[in-house]
Tab-separated table of C-alpha atoms in Angstrom:
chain	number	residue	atom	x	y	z
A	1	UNK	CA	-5.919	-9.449	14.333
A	2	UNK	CA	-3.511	-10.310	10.999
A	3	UNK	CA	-0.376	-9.041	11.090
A	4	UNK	CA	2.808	-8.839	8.863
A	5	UNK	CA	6.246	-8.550	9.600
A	6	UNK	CA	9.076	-7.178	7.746
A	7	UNK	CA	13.044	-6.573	8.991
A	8	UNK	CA	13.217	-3.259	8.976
A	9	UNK	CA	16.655	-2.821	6.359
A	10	UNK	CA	18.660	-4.988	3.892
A	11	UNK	CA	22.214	-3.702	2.847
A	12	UNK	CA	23.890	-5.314	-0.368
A	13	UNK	CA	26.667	-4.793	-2.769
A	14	UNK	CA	25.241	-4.188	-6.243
A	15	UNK	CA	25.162	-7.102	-8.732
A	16	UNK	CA	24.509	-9.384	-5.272
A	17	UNK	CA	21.184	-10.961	-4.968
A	18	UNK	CA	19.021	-9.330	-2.328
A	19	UNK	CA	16.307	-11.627	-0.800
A	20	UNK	CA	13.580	-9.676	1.152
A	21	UNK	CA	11.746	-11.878	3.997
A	22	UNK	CA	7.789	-11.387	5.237
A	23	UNK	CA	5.654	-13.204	8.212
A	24	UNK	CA	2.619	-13.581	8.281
A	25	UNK	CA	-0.411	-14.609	10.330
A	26	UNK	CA	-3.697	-14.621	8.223
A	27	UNK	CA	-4.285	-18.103	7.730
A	28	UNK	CA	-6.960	-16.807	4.737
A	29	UNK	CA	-5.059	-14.817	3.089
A	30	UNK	CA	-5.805	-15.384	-0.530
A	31	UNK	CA	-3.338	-12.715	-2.394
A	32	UNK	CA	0.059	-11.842	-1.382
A	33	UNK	CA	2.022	-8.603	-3.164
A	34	UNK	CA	5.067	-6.966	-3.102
A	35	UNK	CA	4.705	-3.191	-3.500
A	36	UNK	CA	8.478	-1.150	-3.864
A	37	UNK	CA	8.364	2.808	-2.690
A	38	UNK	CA	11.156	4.947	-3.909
A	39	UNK	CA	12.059	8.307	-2.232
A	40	UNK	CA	8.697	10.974	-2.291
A	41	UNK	CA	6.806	8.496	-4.501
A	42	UNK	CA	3.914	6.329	-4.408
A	43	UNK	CA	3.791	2.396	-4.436
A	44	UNK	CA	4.611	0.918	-6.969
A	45	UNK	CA	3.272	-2.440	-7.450
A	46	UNK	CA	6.215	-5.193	-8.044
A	47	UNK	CA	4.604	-8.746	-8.238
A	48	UNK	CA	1.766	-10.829	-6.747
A	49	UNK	CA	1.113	-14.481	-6.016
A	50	UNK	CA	-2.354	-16.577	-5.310
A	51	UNK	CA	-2.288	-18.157	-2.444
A	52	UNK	CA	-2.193	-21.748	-4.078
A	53	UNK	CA	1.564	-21.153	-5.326
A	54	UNK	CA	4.408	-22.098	-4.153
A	55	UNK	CA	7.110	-19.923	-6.233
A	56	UNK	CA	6.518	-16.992	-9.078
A	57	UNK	CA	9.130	-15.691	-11.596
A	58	UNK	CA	9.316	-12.919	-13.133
A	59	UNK	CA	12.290	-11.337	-14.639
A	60	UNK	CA	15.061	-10.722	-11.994
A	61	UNK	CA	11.975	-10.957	-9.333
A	62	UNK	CA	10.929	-14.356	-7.684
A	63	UNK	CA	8.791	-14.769	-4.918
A	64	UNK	CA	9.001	-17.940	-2.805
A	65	UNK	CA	5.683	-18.671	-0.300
A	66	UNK	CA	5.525	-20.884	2.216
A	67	UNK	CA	1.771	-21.337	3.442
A	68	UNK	CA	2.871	-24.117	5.868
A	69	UNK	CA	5.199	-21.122	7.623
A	70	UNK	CA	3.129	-18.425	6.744
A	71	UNK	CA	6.552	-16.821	5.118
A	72	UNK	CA	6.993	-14.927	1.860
A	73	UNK	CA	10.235	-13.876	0.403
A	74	UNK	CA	11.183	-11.940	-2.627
A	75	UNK	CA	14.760	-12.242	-4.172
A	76	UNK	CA	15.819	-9.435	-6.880
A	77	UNK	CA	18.402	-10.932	-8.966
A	78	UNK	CA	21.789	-8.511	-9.730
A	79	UNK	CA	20.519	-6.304	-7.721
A	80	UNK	CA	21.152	-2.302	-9.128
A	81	UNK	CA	21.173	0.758	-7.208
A	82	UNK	CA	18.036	1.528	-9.336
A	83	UNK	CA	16.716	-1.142	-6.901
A	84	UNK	CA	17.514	0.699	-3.138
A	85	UNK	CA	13.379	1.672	-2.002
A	86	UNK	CA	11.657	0.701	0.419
A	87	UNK	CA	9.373	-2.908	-0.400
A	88	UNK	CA	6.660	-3.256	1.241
A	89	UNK	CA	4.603	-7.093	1.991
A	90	UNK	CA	0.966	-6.908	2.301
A	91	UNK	CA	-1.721	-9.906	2.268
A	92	UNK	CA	-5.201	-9.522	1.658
A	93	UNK	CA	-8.117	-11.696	2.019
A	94	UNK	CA	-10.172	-11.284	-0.879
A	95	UNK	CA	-13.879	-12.585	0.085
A	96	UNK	CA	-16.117	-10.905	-2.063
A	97	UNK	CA	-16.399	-6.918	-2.822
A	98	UNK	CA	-13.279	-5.533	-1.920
A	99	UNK	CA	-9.697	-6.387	-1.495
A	100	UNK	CA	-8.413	-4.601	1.724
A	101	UNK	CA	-4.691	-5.054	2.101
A	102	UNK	CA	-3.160	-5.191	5.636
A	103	UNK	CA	0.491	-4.269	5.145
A	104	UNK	CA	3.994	-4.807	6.555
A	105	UNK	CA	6.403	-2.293	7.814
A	106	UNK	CA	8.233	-2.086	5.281
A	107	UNK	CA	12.323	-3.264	4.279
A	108	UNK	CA	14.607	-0.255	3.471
A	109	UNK	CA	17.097	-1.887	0.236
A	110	UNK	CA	20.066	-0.299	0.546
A	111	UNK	CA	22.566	-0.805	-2.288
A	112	UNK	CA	26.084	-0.305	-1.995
A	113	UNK	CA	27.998	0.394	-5.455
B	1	UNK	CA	-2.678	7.422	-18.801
B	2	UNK	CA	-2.946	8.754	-15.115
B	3	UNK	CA	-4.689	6.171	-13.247
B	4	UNK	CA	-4.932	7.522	-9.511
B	5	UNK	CA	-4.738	11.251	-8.832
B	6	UNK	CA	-4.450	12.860	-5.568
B	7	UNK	CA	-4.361	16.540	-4.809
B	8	UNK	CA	-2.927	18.531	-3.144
B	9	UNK	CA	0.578	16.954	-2.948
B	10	UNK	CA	1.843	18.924	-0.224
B	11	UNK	CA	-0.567	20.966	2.576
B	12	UNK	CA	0.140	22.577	6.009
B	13	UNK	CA	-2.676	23.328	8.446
B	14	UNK	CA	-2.859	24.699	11.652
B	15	UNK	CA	-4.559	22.849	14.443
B	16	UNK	CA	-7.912	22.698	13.913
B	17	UNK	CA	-8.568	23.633	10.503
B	18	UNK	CA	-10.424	21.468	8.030
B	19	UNK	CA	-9.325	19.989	4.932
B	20	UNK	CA	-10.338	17.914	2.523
B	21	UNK	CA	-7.842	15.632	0.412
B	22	UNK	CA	-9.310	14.938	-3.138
B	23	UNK	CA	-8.534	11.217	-5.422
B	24	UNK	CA	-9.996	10.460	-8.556
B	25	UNK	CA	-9.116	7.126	-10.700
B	26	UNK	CA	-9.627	6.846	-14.504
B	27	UNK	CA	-9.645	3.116	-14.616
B	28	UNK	CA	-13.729	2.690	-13.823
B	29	UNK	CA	-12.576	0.712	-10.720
B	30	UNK	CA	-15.561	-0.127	-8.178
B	31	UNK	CA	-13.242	-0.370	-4.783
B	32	UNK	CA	-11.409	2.967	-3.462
B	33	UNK	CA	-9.195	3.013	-0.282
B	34	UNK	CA	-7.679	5.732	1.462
B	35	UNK	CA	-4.557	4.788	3.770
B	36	UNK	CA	-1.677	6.874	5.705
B	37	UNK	CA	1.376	5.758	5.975
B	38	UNK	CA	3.660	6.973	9.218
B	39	UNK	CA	7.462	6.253	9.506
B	40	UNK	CA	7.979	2.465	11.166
B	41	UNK	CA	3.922	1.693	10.425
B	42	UNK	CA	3.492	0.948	7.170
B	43	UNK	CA	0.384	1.776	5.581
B	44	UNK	CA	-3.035	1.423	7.541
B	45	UNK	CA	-6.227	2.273	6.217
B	46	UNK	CA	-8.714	4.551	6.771
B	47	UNK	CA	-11.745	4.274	5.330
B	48	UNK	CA	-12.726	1.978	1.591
B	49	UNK	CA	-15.669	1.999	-0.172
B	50	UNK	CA	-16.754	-1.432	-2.024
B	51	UNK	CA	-18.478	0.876	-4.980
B	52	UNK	CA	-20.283	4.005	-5.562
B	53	UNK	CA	-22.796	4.776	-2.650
B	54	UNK	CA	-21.251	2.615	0.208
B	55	UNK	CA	-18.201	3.419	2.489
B	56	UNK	CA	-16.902	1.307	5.299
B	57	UNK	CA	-14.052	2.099	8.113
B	58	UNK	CA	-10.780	0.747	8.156
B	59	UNK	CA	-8.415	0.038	10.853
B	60	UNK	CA	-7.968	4.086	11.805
B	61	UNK	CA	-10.982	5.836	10.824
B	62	UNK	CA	-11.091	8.455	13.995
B	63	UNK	CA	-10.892	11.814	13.349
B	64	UNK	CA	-11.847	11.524	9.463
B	65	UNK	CA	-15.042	11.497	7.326
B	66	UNK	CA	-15.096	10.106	3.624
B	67	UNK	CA	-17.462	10.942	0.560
B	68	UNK	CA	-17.749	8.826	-2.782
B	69	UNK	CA	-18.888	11.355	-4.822
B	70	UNK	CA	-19.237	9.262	-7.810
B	71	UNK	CA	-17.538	6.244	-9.028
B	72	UNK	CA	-14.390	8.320	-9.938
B	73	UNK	CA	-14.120	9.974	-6.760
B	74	UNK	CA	-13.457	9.332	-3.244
B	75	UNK	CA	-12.165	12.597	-0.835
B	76	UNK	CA	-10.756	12.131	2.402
B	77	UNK	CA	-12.089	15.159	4.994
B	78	UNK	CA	-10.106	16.146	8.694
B	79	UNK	CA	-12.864	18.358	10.118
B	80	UNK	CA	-10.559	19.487	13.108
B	81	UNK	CA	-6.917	18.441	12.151
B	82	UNK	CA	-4.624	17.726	14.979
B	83	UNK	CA	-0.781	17.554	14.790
B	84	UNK	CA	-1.216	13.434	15.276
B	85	UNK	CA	-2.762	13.408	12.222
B	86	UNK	CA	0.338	14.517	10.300
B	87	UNK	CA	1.377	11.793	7.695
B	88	UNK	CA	1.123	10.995	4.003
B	89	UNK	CA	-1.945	9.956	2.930
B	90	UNK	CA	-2.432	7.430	-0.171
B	91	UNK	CA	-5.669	6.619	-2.069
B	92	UNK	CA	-5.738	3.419	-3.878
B	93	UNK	CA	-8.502	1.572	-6.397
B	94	UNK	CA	-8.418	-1.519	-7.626
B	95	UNK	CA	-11.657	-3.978	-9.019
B	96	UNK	CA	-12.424	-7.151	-7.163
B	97	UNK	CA	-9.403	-9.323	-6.545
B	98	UNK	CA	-7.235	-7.440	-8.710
B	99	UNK	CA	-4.312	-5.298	-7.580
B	100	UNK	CA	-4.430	-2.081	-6.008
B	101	UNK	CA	-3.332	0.843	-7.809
B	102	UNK	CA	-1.851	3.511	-5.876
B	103	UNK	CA	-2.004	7.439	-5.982
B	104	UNK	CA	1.675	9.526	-5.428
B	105	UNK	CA	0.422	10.193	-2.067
B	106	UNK	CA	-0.709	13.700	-0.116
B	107	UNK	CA	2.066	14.662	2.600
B	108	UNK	CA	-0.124	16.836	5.105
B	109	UNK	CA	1.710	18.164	8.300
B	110	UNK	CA	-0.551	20.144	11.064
B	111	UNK	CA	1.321	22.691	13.224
């Protein structure tokens, strides 16, 4: 079945960049997201890119995917300690009514002041 | 603005009791997903349900029934609740390939 794979924990000094990697095996997938979790919340969603891109930028956030690899990345620019969550990959394979998400483990951001 | 709405936030059942776990989304969304999350796991979902009237099983659907009461609601039900199905539980909604939107969660732990 699809998977995706996360490293379970990222530790960086703030104002360092902080890149975030993600495997993946759906060869389908058509949308992939990053969603960030803080303490006791919900997900929150971050950014998404269509399958047919190569890089998306928004803000201190770009996302790098490499559909040859199956590998997505997201790098937070300056990274605060507003930023330490847990960011979670998923991929979904949108073929008609829904949009079911299979999801990553999850990468703990821990920043360092 | 309150988008998805889950309630109750926090519950504690014995083994065995029922419970069901209530969402509601303002955003006239079609799709409706309920997932739990457990520590190391991720997310994995339950049960979804494409639009009002249909509801299909996810990847862990034992052990829990679902109702889409109307197109703003979707509950979650544990008829008999046993201690493995401790978690939190998210609903999410989103309309066709558009994002999903996600609820604050519903941390339920079953002694």
């Amino acid at each position: 079945g699809e998977d995706v794979e996360q490293s379970l924990f990222l530790s960086v000094r703030e104002g360092d960049s902080s890149v975030i990697n993600c495997t993946y095996t759906d060869s389908s997938s058509t949308y992939l997201y990053w969603y960030k979790q803080e303490p006791g919340a919900g997900l929150q969603l971050l950014t998404y890119i269509f399958s047919n891109m190569d890089m998306k930028q928004d803000q201190r956030l770009t996302v790098l995917l490499n559909k040859k690899d199956k590998h997505l990345s997201l790098r937070i620019a300056d990274t605060q300690t507003g930023d330490s969550a847990i960011y979670f990959c998923a991929e979904s394979d949108y073929g008609g009514a829904t949009n079911k998400l299979i999801f990553g483990t999850g990468t703990l951001l821990a920043v360092q002041p | 603005n309150a988008g998805v709405t889950q309630t109750p936030k926090f519950q504690v059942l014995k083994t065995g009791q029922s419970m069901t776990l209530q969402c509601a989304q303002d955003m006239n969304h079609n799709s409706m997903y309920w997932y739990r999350q457990d520590p190391g796991m991720g997310l994995r979902l339950i049960y979804y349900s494409a639009s009002e009237g249909t509801t299909d099983k996810g990847e862990v659907p034992n052990g829990y029934n679902v109702s889409r009461l109307n197109k703003r609601e979707f509950s979650l039900r544990l008829e008999s609740a046993a201690p493995s199905q401790t978690s939190v539980y998210f609903c999410a909604s989103n309309e066709g390939p558009q994002p999903q939107h996600f609820g604050d969660g519903t941390r339920l732990s079953i002694l």
